[in-house]
Amino acid sequence: MEENTLSVLKIAPGQHPQQVEIDNDLKALQQAVGGSIGASYPFADPVAIVYNDDGKLMGLPLNRALRDENGEMYDAVAGTFLVVGLGEKDFASLTPEMAQKYEQLFHQPEAFLKLGNRLLVLPVPDEPPTEKPRTKPTAEQDR
């Protein structure tokens, strides 16, 4: 893989994480999150969350909760965000292990409900598989 592209996880509201390749430059990161970028480092691993710095002000949909080690939500990311690896001086590609770990962590899309001044976070159930059209007529159609 070339140095100027990164293999990262892109996590859009209501969707499962996707592993994507993006250019390792500010413009590509801004495009991916839809605006000026902010980064936070909430995990012990050498990874960062790159998000739209103005996402909450812009009213972007809340995407995923960030939780402390006790599972308590302390923040929520608004809009699409990336999970990127950290190199010595710059963002880096995620290792396959990190990509898998954070894909699992953020796998389940979440919905946010405001209850007074509290925010309730609910996992969004996966879509049930759509039934394939039957080639054989059913018994009801035979009658």
Short mmCIF file of N, CA and C in Angstrom, two decimals:
data_model
loop_
_atom_site.label_atom_id
_atom_site.label_comp_id
_atom_site.label_asym_id
_atom_site.label_seq_id
_atom_site.Cartn_x
_atom_site.Cartn_y
_atom_site.Cartn_z
N MET A 1 0.84 -1.19 0.00
CA MET A 1 0.00 0.00 0.00
C MET A 1 0.88 1.25 0.00
N GLU A 2 0.46 2.25 -0.75
CA GLU A 2 1.25 3.48 -0.83
C GLU A 2 1.12 4.29 0.44
N GLU A 3 2.17 5.07 0.70
CA GLU A 3 2.19 5.88 1.91
C GLU A 3 1.10 6.95 1.91
N ASN A 4 0.68 7.39 0.73
CA ASN A 4 -0.25 8.53 0.71
C ASN A 4 -1.71 8.11 0.78
N THR A 5 -1.99 6.84 0.94
CA THR A 5 -3.37 6.44 1.21
C THR A 5 -3.42 5.71 2.53
N LEU A 6 -4.56 5.85 3.19
CA LEU A 6 -4.75 5.22 4.49
C LEU A 6 -5.89 4.22 4.39
N SER A 7 -5.73 3.12 5.07
CA SER A 7 -6.82 2.17 5.22
C SER A 7 -7.46 2.45 6.58
N VAL A 8 -8.70 2.93 6.57
CA VAL A 8 -9.36 3.38 7.80
C VAL A 8 -10.79 2.83 7.85
N LEU A 9 -11.42 2.98 8.99
CA LEU A 9 -12.85 2.66 9.10
C LEU A 9 -13.65 3.94 8.96
N LYS A 10 -14.64 3.91 8.10
CA LYS A 10 -15.56 5.04 7.93
C LYS A 10 -16.89 4.60 8.51
N ILE A 11 -17.41 5.42 9.43
CA ILE A 11 -18.62 5.04 10.14
C ILE A 11 -19.66 6.15 9.96
N ALA A 12 -20.67 5.85 9.18
CA ALA A 12 -21.73 6.82 8.90
C ALA A 12 -22.92 6.53 9.81
N PRO A 13 -23.70 7.57 10.15
CA PRO A 13 -24.86 7.34 11.02
C PRO A 13 -25.79 6.28 10.45
N GLY A 14 -26.22 5.36 11.30
CA GLY A 14 -27.17 4.34 10.88
C GLY A 14 -26.59 3.23 10.04
N GLN A 15 -25.27 3.23 9.84
CA GLN A 15 -24.67 2.20 9.00
C GLN A 15 -23.57 1.47 9.74
N HIS A 16 -23.25 0.27 9.25
CA HIS A 16 -22.13 -0.48 9.81
C HIS A 16 -20.83 0.16 9.31
N PRO A 17 -19.75 -0.01 10.08
CA PRO A 17 -18.47 0.55 9.63
C PRO A 17 -18.03 -0.08 8.31
N GLN A 18 -17.37 0.73 7.50
CA GLN A 18 -16.82 0.25 6.23
C GLN A 18 -15.33 0.50 6.24
N GLN A 19 -14.56 -0.47 5.77
CA GLN A 19 -13.13 -0.23 5.63
C GLN A 19 -12.93 0.45 4.29
N VAL A 20 -12.31 1.62 4.30
CA VAL A 20 -12.12 2.40 3.08
C VAL A 20 -10.66 2.85 2.98
N GLU A 21 -10.26 3.16 1.75
CA GLU A 21 -8.95 3.76 1.51
C GLU A 21 -9.18 5.24 1.25
N ILE A 22 -8.48 6.10 1.96
CA ILE A 22 -8.59 7.52 1.65
C ILE A 22 -7.19 8.11 1.56
N ASP A 23 -7.10 9.22 0.87
CA ASP A 23 -5.82 9.91 0.77
C ASP A 23 -5.43 10.45 2.13
N ASN A 24 -4.15 10.42 2.42
CA ASN A 24 -3.67 10.93 3.70
C ASN A 24 -3.39 12.42 3.58
N ASP A 25 -4.45 13.17 3.37
CA ASP A 25 -4.29 14.63 3.39
C ASP A 25 -5.53 15.27 3.97
N LEU A 26 -5.37 16.52 4.35
CA LEU A 26 -6.44 17.22 5.05
C LEU A 26 -7.71 17.27 4.23
N LYS A 27 -7.58 17.52 2.93
CA LYS A 27 -8.76 17.66 2.08
C LYS A 27 -9.59 16.38 2.06
N ALA A 28 -8.91 15.24 1.94
CA ALA A 28 -9.62 13.96 1.89
C ALA A 28 -10.31 13.68 3.23
N LEU A 29 -9.62 14.00 4.33
CA LEU A 29 -10.22 13.80 5.65
C LEU A 29 -11.44 14.70 5.83
N GLN A 30 -11.32 15.95 5.39
CA GLN A 30 -12.46 16.88 5.50
C GLN A 30 -13.63 16.39 4.66
N GLN A 31 -13.33 15.91 3.44
CA GLN A 31 -14.40 15.40 2.59
C GLN A 31 -15.11 14.22 3.24
N ALA A 32 -14.32 13.34 3.87
CA ALA A 32 -14.88 12.13 4.47
C ALA A 32 -15.86 12.45 5.60
N VAL A 33 -15.57 13.52 6.36
CA VAL A 33 -16.44 13.85 7.50
C VAL A 33 -17.36 15.03 7.21
N GLY A 34 -17.23 15.63 6.04
CA GLY A 34 -18.14 16.69 5.63
C GLY A 34 -17.87 18.04 6.28
N GLY A 35 -16.61 18.36 6.55
CA GLY A 35 -16.31 19.68 7.11
C GLY A 35 -14.96 19.69 7.81
N SER A 36 -14.76 20.72 8.64
CA SER A 36 -13.48 20.84 9.32
C SER A 36 -13.32 19.68 10.30
N ILE A 37 -12.11 19.17 10.39
CA ILE A 37 -11.92 17.96 11.19
C ILE A 37 -11.46 18.26 12.61
N GLY A 38 -11.88 17.42 13.49
CA GLY A 38 -11.36 17.37 14.84
C GLY A 38 -10.89 15.95 15.05
N ALA A 39 -9.99 15.74 15.98
CA ALA A 39 -9.54 14.38 16.29
C ALA A 39 -9.58 14.19 17.79
N SER A 40 -9.96 13.02 18.21
CA SER A 40 -9.88 12.71 19.64
C SER A 40 -9.23 11.34 19.77
N TYR A 41 -8.69 11.12 20.95
CA TYR A 41 -7.89 9.92 21.20
C TYR A 41 -8.43 9.23 22.44
N PRO A 42 -9.66 8.70 22.34
CA PRO A 42 -10.31 8.18 23.55
C PRO A 42 -9.87 6.78 23.96
N PHE A 43 -9.02 6.14 23.17
CA PHE A 43 -8.69 4.75 23.44
C PHE A 43 -7.21 4.60 23.77
N ALA A 44 -6.88 3.52 24.48
CA ALA A 44 -5.48 3.25 24.80
C ALA A 44 -4.70 2.85 23.55
N ASP A 45 -5.39 2.28 22.58
CA ASP A 45 -4.73 1.87 21.34
C ASP A 45 -4.23 3.09 20.56
N PRO A 46 -3.25 2.88 19.67
CA PRO A 46 -2.77 3.99 18.83
C PRO A 46 -3.74 4.28 17.69
N VAL A 47 -4.92 4.74 18.05
CA VAL A 47 -5.93 5.09 17.05
C VAL A 47 -6.53 6.43 17.43
N ALA A 48 -7.09 7.10 16.42
CA ALA A 48 -7.79 8.37 16.65
C ALA A 48 -9.15 8.28 15.99
N ILE A 49 -10.07 9.06 16.54
CA ILE A 49 -11.35 9.27 15.88
C ILE A 49 -11.27 10.63 15.21
N VAL A 50 -11.48 10.65 13.90
CA VAL A 50 -11.48 11.91 13.15
C VAL A 50 -12.93 12.19 12.79
N TYR A 51 -13.41 13.37 13.20
CA TYR A 51 -14.83 13.68 13.07
C TYR A 51 -14.99 15.12 12.58
N ASN A 52 -16.22 15.47 12.26
CA ASN A 52 -16.52 16.84 11.85
C ASN A 52 -16.57 17.69 13.12
N ASP A 53 -15.64 18.63 13.22
CA ASP A 53 -15.50 19.45 14.41
C ASP A 53 -16.77 20.26 14.72
N ASP A 54 -17.51 20.61 13.67
CA ASP A 54 -18.72 21.42 13.84
C ASP A 54 -19.98 20.57 13.74
N GLY A 55 -19.81 19.25 13.77
CA GLY A 55 -20.95 18.35 13.53
C GLY A 55 -22.15 18.62 14.40
N LYS A 56 -21.91 18.82 15.70
CA LYS A 56 -23.04 19.05 16.60
C LYS A 56 -23.67 20.42 16.35
N LEU A 57 -22.82 21.42 16.11
CA LEU A 57 -23.35 22.77 15.81
C LEU A 57 -24.16 22.77 14.53
N MET A 58 -23.72 21.98 13.54
CA MET A 58 -24.42 21.91 12.26
C MET A 58 -25.67 21.05 12.34
N GLY A 59 -25.86 20.38 13.48
CA GLY A 59 -27.04 19.54 13.63
C GLY A 59 -26.93 18.23 12.88
N LEU A 60 -25.71 17.76 12.64
CA LEU A 60 -25.57 16.46 11.99
C LEU A 60 -26.16 15.39 12.91
N PRO A 61 -26.67 14.32 12.33
CA PRO A 61 -27.28 13.28 13.17
C PRO A 61 -26.23 12.65 14.09
N LEU A 62 -26.63 12.39 15.33
CA LEU A 62 -25.73 11.69 16.24
C LEU A 62 -25.51 10.29 15.69
N ASN A 63 -24.27 9.83 15.82
CA ASN A 63 -23.88 8.61 15.14
C ASN A 63 -23.61 7.48 16.13
N ARG A 64 -22.58 7.64 16.97
CA ARG A 64 -22.23 6.61 17.93
C ARG A 64 -21.89 7.25 19.27
N ALA A 65 -22.18 6.52 20.34
CA ALA A 65 -21.80 6.96 21.67
C ALA A 65 -20.34 6.62 21.92
N LEU A 66 -19.67 7.47 22.66
CA LEU A 66 -18.34 7.14 23.17
C LEU A 66 -18.53 6.82 24.64
N ARG A 67 -17.97 5.71 25.06
CA ARG A 67 -18.19 5.25 26.43
C ARG A 67 -16.87 5.12 27.17
N ASP A 68 -16.95 5.33 28.48
CA ASP A 68 -15.75 5.13 29.31
C ASP A 68 -15.60 3.64 29.61
N GLU A 69 -14.59 3.31 30.42
CA GLU A 69 -14.32 1.89 30.69
C GLU A 69 -15.45 1.22 31.45
N ASN A 70 -16.35 1.99 32.05
CA ASN A 70 -17.51 1.41 32.74
C ASN A 70 -18.73 1.31 31.83
N GLY A 71 -18.55 1.66 30.56
CA GLY A 71 -19.67 1.58 29.63
C GLY A 71 -20.60 2.78 29.71
N GLU A 72 -20.21 3.81 30.48
CA GLU A 72 -21.05 5.01 30.57
C GLU A 72 -20.74 5.95 29.42
N MET A 73 -21.79 6.43 28.77
CA MET A 73 -21.58 7.36 27.67
C MET A 73 -21.09 8.70 28.20
N TYR A 74 -20.00 9.21 27.63
CA TYR A 74 -19.54 10.54 28.02
C TYR A 74 -19.63 11.52 26.87
N ASP A 75 -19.84 11.01 25.67
CA ASP A 75 -19.98 11.91 24.52
C ASP A 75 -20.60 11.11 23.39
N ALA A 76 -21.03 11.82 22.37
CA ALA A 76 -21.53 11.15 21.17
C ALA A 76 -20.92 11.86 19.97
N VAL A 77 -20.59 11.09 18.96
CA VAL A 77 -20.03 11.65 17.74
C VAL A 77 -21.19 11.96 16.79
N ALA A 78 -21.21 13.17 16.26
CA ALA A 78 -22.25 13.56 15.30
C ALA A 78 -21.68 13.43 13.89
N GLY A 79 -22.50 12.92 13.00
CA GLY A 79 -22.08 12.80 11.60
C GLY A 79 -21.13 11.63 11.39
N THR A 80 -20.67 11.52 10.15
CA THR A 80 -19.74 10.46 9.77
C THR A 80 -18.40 10.69 10.43
N PHE A 81 -17.77 9.63 10.91
CA PHE A 81 -16.42 9.77 11.45
C PHE A 81 -15.54 8.63 10.98
N LEU A 82 -14.25 8.81 11.16
CA LEU A 82 -13.27 7.81 10.76
C LEU A 82 -12.53 7.31 11.99
N VAL A 83 -12.16 6.05 11.98
CA VAL A 83 -11.21 5.55 12.97
C VAL A 83 -9.93 5.32 12.19
N VAL A 84 -8.88 6.02 12.58
CA VAL A 84 -7.60 5.95 11.87
C VAL A 84 -6.51 5.49 12.84
N GLY A 85 -5.47 4.93 12.28
CA GLY A 85 -4.32 4.55 13.09
C GLY A 85 -3.45 5.77 13.34
N LEU A 86 -2.56 5.65 14.31
CA LEU A 86 -1.62 6.73 14.60
C LEU A 86 -0.22 6.25 14.29
N GLY A 87 0.46 7.02 13.43
CA GLY A 87 1.87 6.75 13.18
C GLY A 87 2.70 7.60 14.11
N GLU A 88 4.00 7.68 13.84
CA GLU A 88 4.86 8.46 14.72
C GLU A 88 4.53 9.94 14.69
N LYS A 89 4.22 10.46 13.48
CA LYS A 89 3.97 11.90 13.37
C LYS A 89 2.61 12.22 12.78
N ASP A 90 1.93 11.21 12.28
CA ASP A 90 0.77 11.48 11.44
C ASP A 90 -0.24 10.36 11.61
N PHE A 91 -1.39 10.53 10.97
CA PHE A 91 -2.34 9.43 10.93
C PHE A 91 -1.74 8.31 10.09
N ALA A 92 -2.15 7.09 10.37
CA ALA A 92 -1.63 5.93 9.66
C ALA A 92 -2.79 4.97 9.38
N SER A 93 -2.51 3.98 8.57
CA SER A 93 -3.52 2.95 8.33
C SER A 93 -3.75 2.15 9.60
N LEU A 94 -4.96 1.65 9.73
CA LEU A 94 -5.25 0.74 10.83
C LEU A 94 -4.61 -0.62 10.53
N THR A 95 -4.09 -1.25 11.55
CA THR A 95 -3.66 -2.63 11.36
C THR A 95 -4.92 -3.48 11.20
N PRO A 96 -4.80 -4.66 10.59
CA PRO A 96 -5.99 -5.52 10.47
C PRO A 96 -6.63 -5.80 11.83
N GLU A 97 -5.81 -5.96 12.88
CA GLU A 97 -6.35 -6.23 14.22
C GLU A 97 -7.15 -5.04 14.73
N MET A 98 -6.59 -3.83 14.57
CA MET A 98 -7.29 -2.63 15.03
C MET A 98 -8.57 -2.42 14.22
N ALA A 99 -8.49 -2.65 12.91
CA ALA A 99 -9.68 -2.48 12.07
C ALA A 99 -10.78 -3.42 12.56
N GLN A 100 -10.40 -4.65 12.87
CA GLN A 100 -11.41 -5.62 13.32
C GLN A 100 -11.96 -5.22 14.70
N LYS A 101 -11.07 -4.80 15.59
CA LYS A 101 -11.49 -4.45 16.95
C LYS A 101 -12.49 -3.29 16.92
N TYR A 102 -12.19 -2.25 16.14
CA TYR A 102 -13.07 -1.08 16.13
C TYR A 102 -14.28 -1.28 15.24
N GLU A 103 -14.18 -2.18 14.26
CA GLU A 103 -15.38 -2.54 13.50
C GLU A 103 -16.37 -3.18 14.46
N GLN A 104 -15.87 -4.05 15.33
CA GLN A 104 -16.76 -4.71 16.30
C GLN A 104 -17.29 -3.70 17.31
N LEU A 105 -16.43 -2.82 17.80
CA LEU A 105 -16.85 -1.84 18.81
C LEU A 105 -17.97 -0.94 18.27
N PHE A 106 -17.83 -0.50 17.03
CA PHE A 106 -18.80 0.43 16.45
C PHE A 106 -19.74 -0.25 15.47
N HIS A 107 -19.78 -1.59 15.49
CA HIS A 107 -20.54 -2.31 14.48
C HIS A 107 -22.02 -1.95 14.47
N GLN A 108 -22.60 -1.90 15.66
CA GLN A 108 -24.06 -1.72 15.73
C GLN A 108 -24.42 -0.25 15.60
N PRO A 109 -25.16 0.12 14.56
CA PRO A 109 -25.63 1.51 14.50
C PRO A 109 -26.47 1.83 15.74
N GLU A 110 -26.43 3.09 16.17
CA GLU A 110 -27.15 3.49 17.37
C GLU A 110 -28.11 4.62 17.06
N ALA A 111 -29.22 4.63 17.77
CA ALA A 111 -30.19 5.72 17.66
C ALA A 111 -30.19 6.47 18.99
N PHE A 112 -30.39 7.77 18.92
CA PHE A 112 -30.34 8.61 20.12
C PHE A 112 -31.70 9.25 20.33
N LEU A 113 -32.22 9.10 21.54
CA LEU A 113 -33.50 9.71 21.89
C LEU A 113 -33.26 10.70 23.02
N LYS A 114 -33.79 11.89 22.86
CA LYS A 114 -33.67 12.87 23.94
C LYS A 114 -34.82 12.68 24.91
N LEU A 115 -34.47 12.47 26.16
CA LEU A 115 -35.49 12.39 27.21
C LEU A 115 -35.18 13.49 28.21
N GLY A 116 -35.89 14.59 28.10
CA GLY A 116 -35.56 15.73 28.94
C GLY A 116 -34.13 16.16 28.65
N ASN A 117 -33.28 16.15 29.68
CA ASN A 117 -31.89 16.54 29.42
C ASN A 117 -31.00 15.31 29.34
N ARG A 118 -31.60 14.12 29.26
CA ARG A 118 -30.81 12.90 29.12
C ARG A 118 -30.88 12.40 27.71
N LEU A 119 -29.84 11.69 27.32
CA LEU A 119 -29.79 11.12 25.99
C LEU A 119 -29.83 9.61 26.15
N LEU A 120 -30.79 9.00 25.51
CA LEU A 120 -30.93 7.56 25.56
C LEU A 120 -30.34 7.00 24.27
N VAL A 121 -29.48 6.00 24.40
CA VAL A 121 -28.85 5.40 23.22
C VAL A 121 -29.40 4.00 23.03
N LEU A 122 -29.92 3.74 21.86
CA LEU A 122 -30.49 2.44 21.56
C LEU A 122 -29.79 1.83 20.37
N PRO A 123 -29.44 0.54 20.45
CA PRO A 123 -28.88 -0.10 19.25
C PRO A 123 -29.96 -0.19 18.18
N VAL A 124 -29.58 0.05 16.96
CA VAL A 124 -30.52 -0.06 15.84
C VAL A 124 -30.47 -1.50 15.36
N PRO A 125 -31.61 -2.20 15.38
CA PRO A 125 -31.58 -3.61 14.96
C PRO A 125 -31.22 -3.71 13.48
N ASP A 126 -30.57 -4.81 13.13
CA ASP A 126 -30.26 -5.04 11.72
C ASP A 126 -31.56 -5.22 10.96
N GLU A 127 -31.51 -4.84 9.69
CA GLU A 127 -32.69 -5.03 8.84
C GLU A 127 -32.95 -6.53 8.72
N PRO A 128 -34.21 -6.95 8.81
CA PRO A 128 -34.46 -8.37 8.57
C PRO A 128 -34.15 -8.67 7.09
N PRO A 129 -33.66 -9.86 6.80
CA PRO A 129 -33.35 -10.16 5.39
C PRO A 129 -34.63 -10.08 4.57
N THR A 130 -34.53 -9.47 3.41
CA THR A 130 -35.72 -9.35 2.56
C THR A 130 -35.96 -10.70 1.90
N GLU A 131 -37.21 -11.04 1.80
CA GLU A 131 -37.54 -12.33 1.20
C GLU A 131 -37.30 -12.27 -0.30
N LYS A 132 -36.76 -13.35 -0.82
CA LYS A 132 -36.55 -13.41 -2.27
C LYS A 132 -37.90 -13.69 -2.92
N PRO A 133 -38.13 -13.10 -4.08
CA PRO A 133 -39.41 -13.42 -4.75
C PRO A 133 -39.46 -14.91 -5.09
N ARG A 134 -40.59 -15.48 -4.86
CA ARG A 134 -40.73 -16.92 -5.11
C ARG A 134 -40.99 -17.15 -6.58
N THR A 135 -40.38 -18.20 -7.11
CA THR A 135 -40.65 -18.52 -8.51
C THR A 135 -41.89 -19.40 -8.60
N LYS A 136 -42.08 -20.23 -7.56
CA LYS A 136 -43.25 -21.11 -7.53
C LYS A 136 -44.44 -20.37 -6.96
N PRO A 137 -45.62 -20.45 -7.55
CA PRO A 137 -46.77 -19.80 -6.92
C PRO A 137 -47.08 -20.47 -5.60
N THR A 138 -47.54 -19.65 -4.63
CA THR A 138 -47.90 -20.20 -3.32
C THR A 138 -49.26 -20.87 -3.42
N ALA A 139 -49.61 -21.62 -2.40
CA ALA A 139 -50.87 -22.36 -2.39
C ALA A 139 -52.05 -21.41 -2.56
N GLU A 140 -51.96 -20.19 -1.99
CA GLU A 140 -53.08 -19.27 -2.09
C GLU A 140 -53.34 -18.84 -3.52
N GLN A 141 -52.24 -18.69 -4.27
CA GLN A 141 -52.42 -18.27 -5.67
C GLN A 141 -53.00 -19.39 -6.52
N ASP A 142 -52.88 -20.65 -6.06
CA ASP A 142 -53.40 -21.77 -6.82
C ASP A 142 -54.91 -21.81 -6.81
N ARG A 143 -55.49 -21.31 -5.72
CA ARG A 143 -56.94 -21.42 -5.59
C ARG A 143 -57.68 -20.53 -6.54
#
